[in-house]
């Protein structure tokens, strides 16, 4: 492929050509995709600053912008709700993004809601109803945890505030994520420090083997932490349209805090991040779910909430959506 060919053309042409065969059959393209983003409890730093306002959960605005940049709308998914809420929302949206965060164990609303949504997505796909999931950082770890039957396969590591290239695995170019990628994206990822890593837990190939899920996923790339530990950086399910990366593709374009020094903001890092956004939104286009009424759709969208500028307080996120319900 030409290095100069626009990424959006390549991403759209990839939809037309189709990805590698999967168990699930994807329907025709939906040009009005809506993706749910899972909320979570306030982090300690956010709680210290905004906890007195009775906020119960939040979503970093960078995830919303990431998806909107590729042509999707966003619905915030609340935590600590009844099963009927999650069933209704997953049957109304076209994909799920599970963002990074702090904790996913069953004491967290994020973890409980994530498990419910994961199981609902499994059921949908088993019925031939195409429904993709994207996991970023803690979302990556949550998917691994659930695939392993809630037997945590992670190990403590130090990959905080670290920008890295990806070390691709053999066969990565046949994967759903990377087979449509232009050579410019692959070359940048393989040679430049364009992935923003902010995690203190890692999953290695050996741990995935011990967890008996290494045959359920395709490991696509690895990276190395500050101490030289090699960990899995990207994978996709062999059976379901589930994709995950340990790094943060939303940060290069949308997070500018000066406390963390190694978020890449180069033109190439933005080019790569845009590819990941377009890839997942194109996956969501394969879902034909819709809200039962236009009124319900409109009342569910993130547009009903105003983001708060949190970056001025030197927090991790420049903007956040806060929720009280």
PDB file of C-alpha atoms in Angstrom:
ATOM      1  CA  UNK A   1       0.000   0.000   0.000  1.00  0.00           C
ATOM      2  CA  UNK A   2       1.119   3.527  -0.637  1.00  0.00           C
ATOM      3  CA  UNK A   3       2.332   5.359   2.449  1.00  0.00           C
ATOM      4  CA  UNK A   4       0.495   8.442   1.225  1.00  0.00           C
ATOM      5  CA  UNK A   5      -2.905   6.880   0.807  1.00  0.00           C
ATOM      6  CA  UNK A   6      -5.303   8.408   3.368  1.00  0.00           C
ATOM      7  CA  UNK A   7      -6.068   6.174   6.310  1.00  0.00           C
ATOM      8  CA  UNK A   8      -9.800   6.800   6.170  1.00  0.00           C
ATOM      9  CA  UNK A   9      -9.955   5.482   2.606  1.00  0.00           C
ATOM     10  CA  UNK A  10      -8.075   2.380   3.643  1.00  0.00           C
ATOM     11  CA  UNK A  11     -10.253   1.819   6.670  1.00  0.00           C
ATOM     12  CA  UNK A  12     -13.426   2.139   4.638  1.00  0.00           C
ATOM     13  CA  UNK A  13     -12.102  -0.034   1.842  1.00  0.00           C
ATOM     14  CA  UNK A  14     -11.257  -2.666   4.446  1.00  0.00           C
ATOM     15  CA  UNK A  15     -14.928  -2.761   5.401  1.00  0.00           C
ATOM     16  CA  UNK A  16     -15.878  -3.249   1.764  1.00  0.00           C
ATOM     17  CA  UNK A  17     -13.330  -6.024   1.272  1.00  0.00           C
ATOM     18  CA  UNK A  18     -14.147  -7.742   4.584  1.00  0.00           C
ATOM     19  CA  UNK A  19     -11.889  -8.998   7.344  1.00  0.00           C
ATOM     20  CA  UNK A  20     -10.608 -12.476   8.025  1.00  0.00           C
ATOM     21  CA  UNK A  21     -13.370 -15.027   8.489  1.00  0.00           C
ATOM     22  CA  UNK A  22     -14.873 -15.428  11.972  1.00  0.00           C
ATOM     23  CA  UNK A  23     -17.540 -17.579  13.511  1.00  0.00           C
ATOM     24  CA  UNK A  24     -19.898 -14.585  13.596  1.00  0.00           C
ATOM     25  CA  UNK A  25     -21.370 -13.282  10.343  1.00  0.00           C
ATOM     26  CA  UNK A  26     -21.381  -9.485  10.124  1.00  0.00           C
ATOM     27  CA  UNK A  27     -24.464  -7.780   8.632  1.00  0.00           C
ATOM     28  CA  UNK A  28     -24.514  -4.828   6.276  1.00  0.00           C
ATOM     29  CA  UNK A  29     -22.873  -1.554   7.230  1.00  0.00           C
ATOM     30  CA  UNK A  30     -24.636   0.761   9.688  1.00  0.00           C
ATOM     31  CA  UNK A  31     -23.693   4.376   9.041  1.00  0.00           C
ATOM     32  CA  UNK A  32     -25.095   5.681  12.337  1.00  0.00           C
ATOM     33  CA  UNK A  33     -23.121   3.625  14.889  1.00  0.00           C
ATOM     34  CA  UNK A  34     -23.575   4.279  18.596  1.00  0.00           C
ATOM     35  CA  UNK A  35     -20.992   2.883  21.010  1.00  0.00           C
ATOM     36  CA  UNK A  36     -21.395   2.489  24.749  1.00  0.00           C
ATOM     37  CA  UNK A  37     -18.547   3.513  27.050  1.00  0.00           C
ATOM     38  CA  UNK A  38     -18.546   1.956  30.500  1.00  0.00           C
ATOM     39  CA  UNK A  39     -18.305   4.408  33.392  1.00  0.00           C
ATOM     40  CA  UNK A  40     -16.505   3.718  36.663  1.00  0.00           C
ATOM     41  CA  UNK A  41     -16.092   4.945  40.208  1.00  0.00           C
ATOM     42  CA  UNK A  42     -14.141   8.156  40.704  1.00  0.00           C
ATOM     43  CA  UNK A  43     -10.402   7.670  41.112  1.00  0.00           C
ATOM     44  CA  UNK A  44      -8.858   8.780  44.391  1.00  0.00           C
ATOM     45  CA  UNK A  45      -7.546  12.012  42.893  1.00  0.00           C
ATOM     46  CA  UNK A  46     -10.909  12.847  41.313  1.00  0.00           C
ATOM     47  CA  UNK A  47     -12.711  11.953  44.531  1.00  0.00           C
ATOM     48  CA  UNK A  48     -10.515  14.349  46.488  1.00  0.00           C
ATOM     49  CA  UNK A  49     -11.391  17.200  44.138  1.00  0.00           C
ATOM     50  CA  UNK A  50     -14.991  16.507  43.105  1.00  0.00           C
ATOM     51  CA  UNK A  51     -16.299  13.873  45.528  1.00  0.00           C
ATOM     52  CA  UNK A  52     -18.283  16.390  47.580  1.00  0.00           C
ATOM     53  CA  UNK A  53     -20.522  16.999  44.562  1.00  0.00           C
ATOM     54  CA  UNK A  54     -22.048  13.509  44.974  1.00  0.00           C
ATOM     55  CA  UNK A  55     -20.754  12.178  41.694  1.00  0.00           C
ATOM     56  CA  UNK A  56     -20.993   8.393  41.599  1.00  0.00           C
ATOM     57  CA  UNK A  57     -19.099   7.639  38.384  1.00  0.00           C
ATOM     58  CA  UNK A  58     -17.223   9.215  35.492  1.00  0.00           C
ATOM     59  CA  UNK A  59     -15.894   8.717  31.974  1.00  0.00           C
ATOM     60  CA  UNK A  60     -12.754  10.414  30.704  1.00  0.00           C
ATOM     61  CA  UNK A  61     -13.779  12.607  27.772  1.00  0.00           C
ATOM     62  CA  UNK A  62     -10.817  11.375  25.718  1.00  0.00           C
ATOM     63  CA  UNK A  63     -12.586   8.051  25.135  1.00  0.00           C
ATOM     64  CA  UNK A  64     -15.659   9.857  23.871  1.00  0.00           C
ATOM     65  CA  UNK A  65     -13.643  12.080  21.525  1.00  0.00           C
ATOM     66  CA  UNK A  66     -11.676   9.047  20.323  1.00  0.00           C
ATOM     67  CA  UNK A  67     -14.862   7.360  19.115  1.00  0.00           C
ATOM     68  CA  UNK A  68     -16.508  10.528  17.833  1.00  0.00           C
ATOM     69  CA  UNK A  69     -13.429  11.283  15.727  1.00  0.00           C
ATOM     70  CA  UNK A  70     -14.140   8.153  13.694  1.00  0.00           C
ATOM     71  CA  UNK A  71     -17.832   8.809  13.152  1.00  0.00           C
ATOM     72  CA  UNK A  72     -19.575   7.223  16.129  1.00  0.00           C
ATOM     73  CA  UNK A  73     -21.861   8.648  18.769  1.00  0.00           C
ATOM     74  CA  UNK A  74     -21.469   7.647  22.402  1.00  0.00           C
ATOM     75  CA  UNK A  75     -23.780   6.468  25.148  1.00  0.00           C
ATOM     76  CA  UNK A  76     -22.443   6.439  28.724  1.00  0.00           C
ATOM     77  CA  UNK A  77     -23.152   3.155  30.477  1.00  0.00           C
ATOM     78  CA  UNK A  78     -23.802   3.636  34.190  1.00  0.00           C
ATOM     79  CA  UNK A  79     -22.618   1.335  36.953  1.00  0.00           C
ATOM     80  CA  UNK A  80     -24.649  -0.274  39.757  1.00  0.00           C
ATOM     81  CA  UNK A  81     -27.793  -0.759  37.689  1.00  0.00           C
ATOM     82  CA  UNK A  82     -30.287  -3.612  37.379  1.00  0.00           C
ATOM     83  CA  UNK A  83     -29.796  -6.349  34.817  1.00  0.00           C
ATOM     84  CA  UNK A  84     -32.706  -5.006  32.761  1.00  0.00           C
ATOM     85  CA  UNK A  85     -30.815  -1.738  32.232  1.00  0.00           C
ATOM     86  CA  UNK A  86     -27.769  -3.519  30.792  1.00  0.00           C
ATOM     87  CA  UNK A  87     -29.906  -5.776  28.626  1.00  0.00           C
ATOM     88  CA  UNK A  88     -31.760  -2.794  27.202  1.00  0.00           C
ATOM     89  CA  UNK A  89     -28.647  -0.748  26.541  1.00  0.00           C
ATOM     90  CA  UNK A  90     -26.629  -3.519  24.878  1.00  0.00           C
ATOM     91  CA  UNK A  91     -29.538  -4.244  22.545  1.00  0.00           C
ATOM     92  CA  UNK A  92     -29.652  -0.561  21.583  1.00  0.00           C
ATOM     93  CA  UNK A  93     -25.968   0.166  20.920  1.00  0.00           C
ATOM     94  CA  UNK A  94     -23.561  -1.167  18.308  1.00  0.00           C
ATOM     95  CA  UNK A  95     -20.445  -1.811  20.351  1.00  0.00           C
ATOM     96  CA  UNK A  96     -18.850  -1.448  23.768  1.00  0.00           C
ATOM     97  CA  UNK A  97     -15.640   0.270  24.818  1.00  0.00           C
ATOM     98  CA  UNK A  98     -14.305  -0.756  28.233  1.00  0.00           C
ATOM     99  CA  UNK A  99     -11.880   1.997  29.272  1.00  0.00           C
ATOM    100  CA  UNK A 100      -8.825   2.020  31.477  1.00  0.00           C
ATOM    101  CA  UNK A 101      -9.202   2.592  35.194  1.00  0.00           C
ATOM    102  CA  UNK A 102      -8.162   1.443  38.638  1.00  0.00           C
ATOM    103  CA  UNK A 103     -10.047  -1.675  39.741  1.00  0.00           C
ATOM    104  CA  UNK A 104     -12.260  -4.352  38.205  1.00  0.00           C
ATOM    105  CA  UNK A 105     -12.835  -6.804  41.032  1.00  0.00           C
ATOM    106  CA  UNK A 106     -16.388  -7.569  42.065  1.00  0.00           C
ATOM    107  CA  UNK A 107     -16.313  -4.869  44.717  1.00  0.00           C
ATOM    108  CA  UNK A 108     -16.328  -2.308  41.882  1.00  0.00           C
ATOM    109  CA  UNK A 109     -19.390  -1.313  39.913  1.00  0.00           C
ATOM    110  CA  UNK A 110     -17.125  -1.134  36.861  1.00  0.00           C
ATOM    111  CA  UNK A 111     -16.131  -4.772  37.281  1.00  0.00           C
ATOM    112  CA  UNK A 112     -19.666  -6.005  37.895  1.00  0.00           C
ATOM    113  CA  UNK A 113     -21.123  -4.059  34.972  1.00  0.00           C
ATOM    114  CA  UNK A 114     -18.235  -5.102  32.747  1.00  0.00           C
ATOM    115  CA  UNK A 115     -18.870  -8.766  33.517  1.00  0.00           C
ATOM    116  CA  UNK A 116     -22.586  -8.442  32.831  1.00  0.00           C
ATOM    117  CA  UNK A 117     -21.994  -6.681  29.516  1.00  0.00           C
ATOM    118  CA  UNK A 118     -19.306  -9.196  28.517  1.00  0.00           C
ATOM    119  CA  UNK A 119     -21.668 -12.119  29.123  1.00  0.00           C
ATOM    120  CA  UNK A 120     -24.492 -10.394  27.256  1.00  0.00           C
ATOM    121  CA  UNK A 121     -22.150  -9.779  24.314  1.00  0.00           C
ATOM    122  CA  UNK A 122     -21.137 -13.445  24.299  1.00  0.00           C
ATOM    123  CA  UNK A 123     -24.815 -14.437  24.140  1.00  0.00           C
ATOM    124  CA  UNK A 124     -25.539 -11.992  21.327  1.00  0.00           C
ATOM    125  CA  UNK A 125     -22.642 -13.188  19.212  1.00  0.00           C
ATOM    126  CA  UNK A 126     -23.501 -16.829  19.854  1.00  0.00           C
ATOM    127  CA  UNK A 127     -26.930 -16.067  18.401  1.00  0.00           C
ATOM    128  CA  UNK A 128     -25.337 -14.559  15.290  1.00  0.00           C
ATOM    129  CA  UNK A 129     -25.946 -10.972  16.437  1.00  0.00           C
ATOM    130  CA  UNK A 130     -22.635  -9.237  15.706  1.00  0.00           C
ATOM    131  CA  UNK A 131     -21.533  -7.142  18.693  1.00  0.00           C
ATOM    132  CA  UNK A 132     -17.922  -5.954  19.124  1.00  0.00           C
ATOM    133  CA  UNK A 133     -16.036  -5.030  22.311  1.00  0.00           C
ATOM    134  CA  UNK A 134     -12.871  -2.947  22.627  1.00  0.00           C
ATOM    135  CA  UNK A 135     -10.840  -3.031  25.847  1.00  0.00           C
ATOM    136  CA  UNK A 136      -8.187  -0.430  26.687  1.00  0.00           C
ATOM    137  CA  UNK A 137      -5.661  -0.891  29.530  1.00  0.00           C
ATOM    138  CA  UNK A 138      -7.798  -2.031  32.492  1.00  0.00           C
ATOM    139  CA  UNK A 139     -10.434  -2.976  29.939  1.00  0.00           C
ATOM    140  CA  UNK A 140      -7.807  -5.215  28.319  1.00  0.00           C
ATOM    141  CA  UNK A 141      -7.115  -6.756  31.734  1.00  0.00           C
ATOM    142  CA  UNK A 142     -10.808  -7.193  32.540  1.00  0.00           C
ATOM    143  CA  UNK A 143     -11.384  -9.098  29.301  1.00  0.00           C
ATOM    144  CA  UNK A 144      -8.452 -11.396  30.064  1.00  0.00           C
ATOM    145  CA  UNK A 145      -9.751 -11.908  33.619  1.00  0.00           C
ATOM    146  CA  UNK A 146     -13.228 -12.854  32.387  1.00  0.00           C
ATOM    147  CA  UNK A 147     -11.886 -15.115  29.652  1.00  0.00           C
ATOM    148  CA  UNK A 148      -9.818 -16.889  32.309  1.00  0.00           C
ATOM    149  CA  UNK A 149     -12.922 -17.645  34.340  1.00  0.00           C
ATOM    150  CA  UNK A 150     -12.162 -14.830  36.828  1.00  0.00           C
ATOM    151  CA  UNK A 151      -8.835 -16.390  37.750  1.00  0.00           C
ATOM    152  CA  UNK A 152      -6.584 -13.337  37.636  1.00  0.00           C
ATOM    153  CA  UNK A 153      -3.554 -14.047  35.402  1.00  0.00           C
ATOM    154  CA  UNK A 154      -1.863 -10.646  35.848  1.00  0.00           C
ATOM    155  CA  UNK A 155       1.521  -9.903  37.367  1.00  0.00           C
ATOM    156  CA  UNK A 156       2.786  -6.672  38.915  1.00  0.00           C
ATOM    157  CA  UNK A 157       4.904  -4.661  36.489  1.00  0.00           C
ATOM    158  CA  UNK A 158       6.027  -1.093  35.852  1.00  0.00           C
ATOM    159  CA  UNK A 159       4.912   0.349  32.550  1.00  0.00           C
ATOM    160  CA  UNK A 160       3.693   3.683  33.880  1.00  0.00           C
ATOM    161  CA  UNK A 161       4.228   6.773  31.747  1.00  0.00           C
ATOM    162  CA  UNK A 162       6.119   4.836  29.066  1.00  0.00           C
ATOM    163  CA  UNK A 163       5.876   5.301  25.312  1.00  0.00           C
ATOM    164  CA  UNK A 164       6.838   2.292  23.219  1.00  0.00           C
ATOM    165  CA  UNK A 165       6.719   0.740  19.777  1.00  0.00           C
ATOM    166  CA  UNK A 166       5.019  -2.632  19.366  1.00  0.00           C
ATOM    167  CA  UNK A 167       6.876  -5.880  18.825  1.00  0.00           C
ATOM    168  CA  UNK A 168       4.554  -7.692  16.456  1.00  0.00           C
ATOM    169  CA  UNK A 169       3.959 -11.421  16.663  1.00  0.00           C
ATOM    170  CA  UNK A 170       4.232 -13.690  13.644  1.00  0.00           C
ATOM    171  CA  UNK A 171       0.927 -13.645  11.778  1.00  0.00           C
ATOM    172  CA  UNK A 172      -0.243 -10.305  13.200  1.00  0.00           C
ATOM    173  CA  UNK A 173      -0.855  -9.060   9.657  1.00  0.00           C
ATOM    174  CA  UNK A 174      -3.585 -11.682   9.236  1.00  0.00           C
ATOM    175  CA  UNK A 175      -5.510 -10.452  12.266  1.00  0.00           C
ATOM    176  CA  UNK A 176      -8.766  -8.525  12.118  1.00  0.00           C
ATOM    177  CA  UNK A 177      -7.144  -5.503  13.750  1.00  0.00           C
ATOM    178  CA  UNK A 178      -4.053  -5.242  11.599  1.00  0.00           C
ATOM    179  CA  UNK A 179      -4.891  -6.904   8.278  1.00  0.00           C
ATOM    180  CA  UNK A 180      -6.618  -3.723   7.011  1.00  0.00           C
ATOM    181  CA  UNK A 181      -3.909  -1.426   8.410  1.00  0.00           C
ATOM    182  CA  UNK A 182      -1.919   0.591   5.885  1.00  0.00           C
ATOM    183  CA  UNK A 183       1.815   0.012   5.864  1.00  0.00           C
ATOM    184  CA  UNK A 184       2.334   3.506   7.291  1.00  0.00           C
ATOM    185  CA  UNK A 185       0.500   2.536  10.493  1.00  0.00           C
ATOM    186  CA  UNK A 186       2.319  -0.782  10.833  1.00  0.00           C
ATOM    187  CA  UNK A 187       5.730   0.759  10.174  1.00  0.00           C
ATOM    188  CA  UNK A 188       5.155   3.517  12.733  1.00  0.00           C
ATOM    189  CA  UNK A 189       3.957   1.089  15.390  1.00  0.00           C
ATOM    190  CA  UNK A 190       6.931  -1.196  14.801  1.00  0.00           C
ATOM    191  CA  UNK A 191       9.619   1.487  14.907  1.00  0.00           C
ATOM    192  CA  UNK A 192       8.449   4.504  16.896  1.00  0.00           C
ATOM    193  CA  UNK A 193       7.409   5.016  20.569  1.00  0.00           C
ATOM    194  CA  UNK A 194       3.800   5.909  19.784  1.00  0.00           C
ATOM    195  CA  UNK A 195       1.856   3.750  22.270  1.00  0.00           C
ATOM    196  CA  UNK A 196       1.077   5.447  25.593  1.00  0.00           C
ATOM    197  CA  UNK A 197       1.359   2.991  28.470  1.00  0.00           C
ATOM    198  CA  UNK A 198       0.013   3.676  31.967  1.00  0.00           C
ATOM    199  CA  UNK A 199      -0.350   0.366  33.751  1.00  0.00           C
ATOM    200  CA  UNK A 200       1.095  -1.388  36.800  1.00  0.00           C
ATOM    201  CA  UNK A 201      -0.215  -4.842  35.943  1.00  0.00           C
ATOM    202  CA  UNK A 202       0.845  -6.964  32.991  1.00  0.00           C
ATOM    203  CA  UNK A 203      -0.100 -10.242  31.362  1.00  0.00           C
ATOM    204  CA  UNK A 204       2.624 -12.410  29.847  1.00  0.00           C
ATOM    205  CA  UNK A 205       2.378 -15.204  27.299  1.00  0.00           C
ATOM    206  CA  UNK A 206       3.349 -17.691  29.996  1.00  0.00           C
ATOM    207  CA  UNK A 207       0.548 -16.526  32.288  1.00  0.00           C
ATOM    208  CA  UNK A 208      -1.974 -16.798  29.488  1.00  0.00           C
ATOM    209  CA  UNK A 209      -0.831 -20.367  28.875  1.00  0.00           C
ATOM    210  CA  UNK A 210      -1.269 -21.164  32.583  1.00  0.00           C
ATOM    211  CA  UNK A 211      -4.734 -19.598  32.493  1.00  0.00           C
ATOM    212  CA  UNK A 212      -5.705 -21.929  29.621  1.00  0.00           C
ATOM    213  CA  UNK A 213      -6.866 -19.137  27.342  1.00  0.00           C
ATOM    214  CA  UNK A 214      -3.862 -18.838  25.044  1.00  0.00           C
ATOM    215  CA  UNK A 215      -5.723 -20.975  22.484  1.00  0.00           C
ATOM    216  CA  UNK A 216      -8.780 -18.693  22.654  1.00  0.00           C
ATOM    217  CA  UNK A 217      -7.012 -15.529  21.567  1.00  0.00           C
ATOM    218  CA  UNK A 218      -4.486 -14.351  19.032  1.00  0.00           C
ATOM    219  CA  UNK A 219      -1.611 -12.477  20.674  1.00  0.00           C
ATOM    220  CA  UNK A 220      -0.756  -9.763  18.188  1.00  0.00           C
ATOM    221  CA  UNK A 221       2.026  -7.753  19.822  1.00  0.00           C
ATOM    222  CA  UNK A 222       4.128  -7.390  22.953  1.00  0.00           C
ATOM    223  CA  UNK A 223       5.987  -4.570  24.700  1.00  0.00           C
ATOM    224  CA  UNK A 224       8.559  -4.317  27.495  1.00  0.00           C
ATOM    225  CA  UNK A 225       8.152  -2.532  30.835  1.00  0.00           C
ATOM    226  CA  UNK A 226      10.708  -0.338  32.625  1.00  0.00           C
ATOM    227  CA  UNK A 227      12.328  -3.441  34.175  1.00  0.00           C
ATOM    228  CA  UNK A 228      12.539  -5.456  30.961  1.00  0.00           C
ATOM    229  CA  UNK A 229       9.456  -7.627  31.509  1.00  0.00           C
ATOM    230  CA  UNK A 230       7.900  -8.585  28.188  1.00  0.00           C
ATOM    231  CA  UNK A 231       4.106  -8.469  28.291  1.00  0.00           C
ATOM    232  CA  UNK A 232       1.190  -8.819  25.892  1.00  0.00           C
ATOM    233  CA  UNK A 233       0.267  -5.454  24.375  1.00  0.00           C
ATOM    234  CA  UNK A 234      -2.537  -6.390  21.961  1.00  0.00           C
ATOM    235  CA  UNK A 235      -4.799  -9.370  21.351  1.00  0.00           C
ATOM    236  CA  UNK A 236      -8.073 -10.335  19.735  1.00  0.00           C
ATOM    237  CA  UNK A 237     -10.472 -13.198  20.337  1.00  0.00           C
ATOM    238  CA  UNK A 238     -10.399 -16.058  17.860  1.00  0.00           C
ATOM    239  CA  UNK A 239     -14.165 -16.565  18.157  1.00  0.00           C
ATOM    240  CA  UNK A 240     -15.756 -13.210  18.955  1.00  0.00           C
ATOM    241  CA  UNK A 241     -15.251  -9.636  17.711  1.00  0.00           C
ATOM    242  CA  UNK A 242     -13.428  -8.709  20.923  1.00  0.00           C
ATOM    243  CA  UNK A 243     -10.254  -6.624  20.706  1.00  0.00           C
ATOM    244  CA  UNK A 244      -7.950  -5.220  23.363  1.00  0.00           C
ATOM    245  CA  UNK A 245      -4.784  -3.196  23.781  1.00  0.00           C
ATOM    246  CA  UNK A 246      -2.804  -2.600  26.949  1.00  0.00           C
ATOM    247  CA  UNK A 247      -1.840   0.910  25.803  1.00  0.00           C
ATOM    248  CA  UNK A 248      -4.029   4.021  25.425  1.00  0.00           C
ATOM    249  CA  UNK A 249      -4.747   5.004  21.808  1.00  0.00           C
ATOM    250  CA  UNK A 250      -7.032   7.825  22.986  1.00  0.00           C
ATOM    251  CA  UNK A 251      -4.333   9.732  24.895  1.00  0.00           C
ATOM    252  CA  UNK A 252      -2.030  11.103  22.141  1.00  0.00           C
ATOM    253  CA  UNK A 253      -4.733  13.320  20.643  1.00  0.00           C
ATOM    254  CA  UNK A 254      -6.727  14.207  23.742  1.00  0.00           C
ATOM    255  CA  UNK A 255      -4.729  14.111  26.983  1.00  0.00           C
ATOM    256  CA  UNK A 256      -2.283  16.976  27.600  1.00  0.00           C
ATOM    257  CA  UNK A 257      -1.512  16.985  31.315  1.00  0.00           C
ATOM    258  CA  UNK A 258       2.105  17.876  32.082  1.00  0.00           C
ATOM    259  CA  UNK A 259       2.478  15.582  35.071  1.00  0.00           C
ATOM    260  CA  UNK A 260       2.966  12.576  32.800  1.00  0.00           C
ATOM    261  CA  UNK A 261       5.908  13.249  30.519  1.00  0.00           C
ATOM    262  CA  UNK A 262       5.690  10.512  27.914  1.00  0.00           C
ATOM    263  CA  UNK A 263       2.331  10.719  26.216  1.00  0.00           C
ATOM    264  CA  UNK A 264       3.334  10.876  22.539  1.00  0.00           C
ATOM    265  CA  UNK A 265       1.856  13.791  20.611  1.00  0.00           C
ATOM    266  CA  UNK A 266       3.714  13.407  17.319  1.00  0.00           C
ATOM    267  CA  UNK A 267       1.873  13.509  14.025  1.00  0.00           C
ATOM    268  CA  UNK A 268       2.636   9.812  13.613  1.00  0.00           C
ATOM    269  CA  UNK A 269       1.175   8.925  17.018  1.00  0.00           C
ATOM    270  CA  UNK A 270      -2.046  10.712  16.038  1.00  0.00           C
ATOM    271  CA  UNK A 271      -2.092   8.883  12.700  1.00  0.00           C
ATOM    272  CA  UNK A 272      -1.848   5.541  14.491  1.00  0.00           C
ATOM    273  CA  UNK A 273      -4.448   6.458  17.104  1.00  0.00           C
ATOM    274  CA  UNK A 274      -6.869   7.484  14.384  1.00  0.00           C
ATOM    275  CA  UNK A 275      -6.466   4.085  12.766  1.00  0.00           C
ATOM    276  CA  UNK A 276      -7.511   2.263  15.954  1.00  0.00           C
ATOM    277  CA  UNK A 277     -10.557   4.505  16.370  1.00  0.00           C
ATOM    278  CA  UNK A 278     -11.621   3.986  12.762  1.00  0.00           C
ATOM    279  CA  UNK A 279     -11.065   0.249  13.003  1.00  0.00           C
ATOM    280  CA  UNK A 280     -13.347  -0.180  16.006  1.00  0.00           C
ATOM    281  CA  UNK A 281     -16.030   2.182  14.768  1.00  0.00           C
ATOM    282  CA  UNK A 282     -16.073   0.217  11.504  1.00  0.00           C
ATOM    283  CA  UNK A 283     -16.565  -2.930  13.567  1.00  0.00           C
ATOM    284  CA  UNK A 284     -19.522  -1.247  15.284  1.00  0.00           C
ATOM    285  CA  UNK A 285     -20.974  -0.426  11.856  1.00  0.00           C
ATOM    286  CA  UNK A 286     -21.552  -4.168  11.454  1.00  0.00           C
ATOM    287  CA  UNK A 287     -24.159  -4.126  14.241  1.00  0.00           C
ATOM    288  CA  UNK A 288     -27.749  -3.214  13.352  1.00  0.00           C
ATOM    289  CA  UNK A 289     -28.949  -2.543  16.900  1.00  0.00           C
ATOM    290  CA  UNK A 290     -30.927   0.624  17.433  1.00  0.00           C
ATOM    291  CA  UNK A 291     -32.866   2.299  20.207  1.00  0.00           C
ATOM    292  CA  UNK A 292     -36.608   1.525  20.305  1.00  0.00           C
ATOM    293  CA  UNK A 293     -37.495   5.204  19.778  1.00  0.00           C
ATOM    294  CA  UNK A 294     -35.713   8.356  18.663  1.00  0.00           C
ATOM    295  CA  UNK A 295     -36.609   9.954  21.982  1.00  0.00           C
ATOM    296  CA  UNK A 296     -34.901   7.153  23.903  1.00  0.00           C
ATOM    297  CA  UNK A 297     -31.828   7.435  21.692  1.00  0.00           C
ATOM    298  CA  UNK A 298     -31.560  11.167  22.185  1.00  0.00           C
ATOM    299  CA  UNK A 299     -32.018  10.982  25.950  1.00  0.00           C
ATOM    300  CA  UNK A 300     -29.295   8.313  26.220  1.00  0.00           C
ATOM    301  CA  UNK A 301     -26.502  10.079  24.323  1.00  0.00           C
ATOM    302  CA  UNK A 302     -23.475  11.673  25.988  1.00  0.00           C
ATOM    303  CA  UNK A 303     -24.651  15.012  24.570  1.00  0.00           C
ATOM    304  CA  UNK A 304     -26.975  15.275  27.576  1.00  0.00           C
ATOM    305  CA  UNK A 305     -23.939  15.822  29.814  1.00  0.00           C
ATOM    306  CA  UNK A 306     -21.340  18.576  29.889  1.00  0.00           C
ATOM    307  CA  UNK A 307     -17.664  17.648  30.352  1.00  0.00           C
ATOM    308  CA  UNK A 308     -15.764  19.202  33.261  1.00  0.00           C
ATOM    309  CA  UNK A 309     -12.298  20.638  32.748  1.00  0.00           C
ATOM    310  CA  UNK A 310     -10.213  18.595  35.185  1.00  0.00           C
ATOM    311  CA  UNK A 311      -6.815  19.246  33.638  1.00  0.00           C
ATOM    312  CA  UNK A 312      -6.486  22.615  35.381  1.00  0.00           C
ATOM    313  CA  UNK A 313      -6.186  20.697  38.669  1.00  0.00           C
ATOM    314  CA  UNK A 314      -3.282  18.721  37.142  1.00  0.00           C
ATOM    315  CA  UNK A 315      -5.307  15.531  37.044  1.00  0.00           C
ATOM    316  CA  UNK A 316      -4.676  12.602  34.722  1.00  0.00           C
ATOM    317  CA  UNK A 317      -7.559  13.559  32.442  1.00  0.00           C
ATOM    318  CA  UNK A 318      -8.068  16.929  30.781  1.00  0.00           C
ATOM    319  CA  UNK A 319     -11.826  16.551  30.753  1.00  0.00           C
ATOM    320  CA  UNK A 320     -14.276  14.182  32.433  1.00  0.00           C
ATOM    321  CA  UNK A 321     -17.967  13.466  32.277  1.00  0.00           C
ATOM    322  CA  UNK A 322     -19.344  13.057  35.801  1.00  0.00           C
ATOM    323  CA  UNK A 323     -22.589  11.272  36.677  1.00  0.00           C
ATOM    324  CA  UNK A 324     -24.773  11.356  39.786  1.00  0.00           C
ATOM    325  CA  UNK A 325     -27.071   8.476  38.850  1.00  0.00           C
TER     326      UNK A 325
END
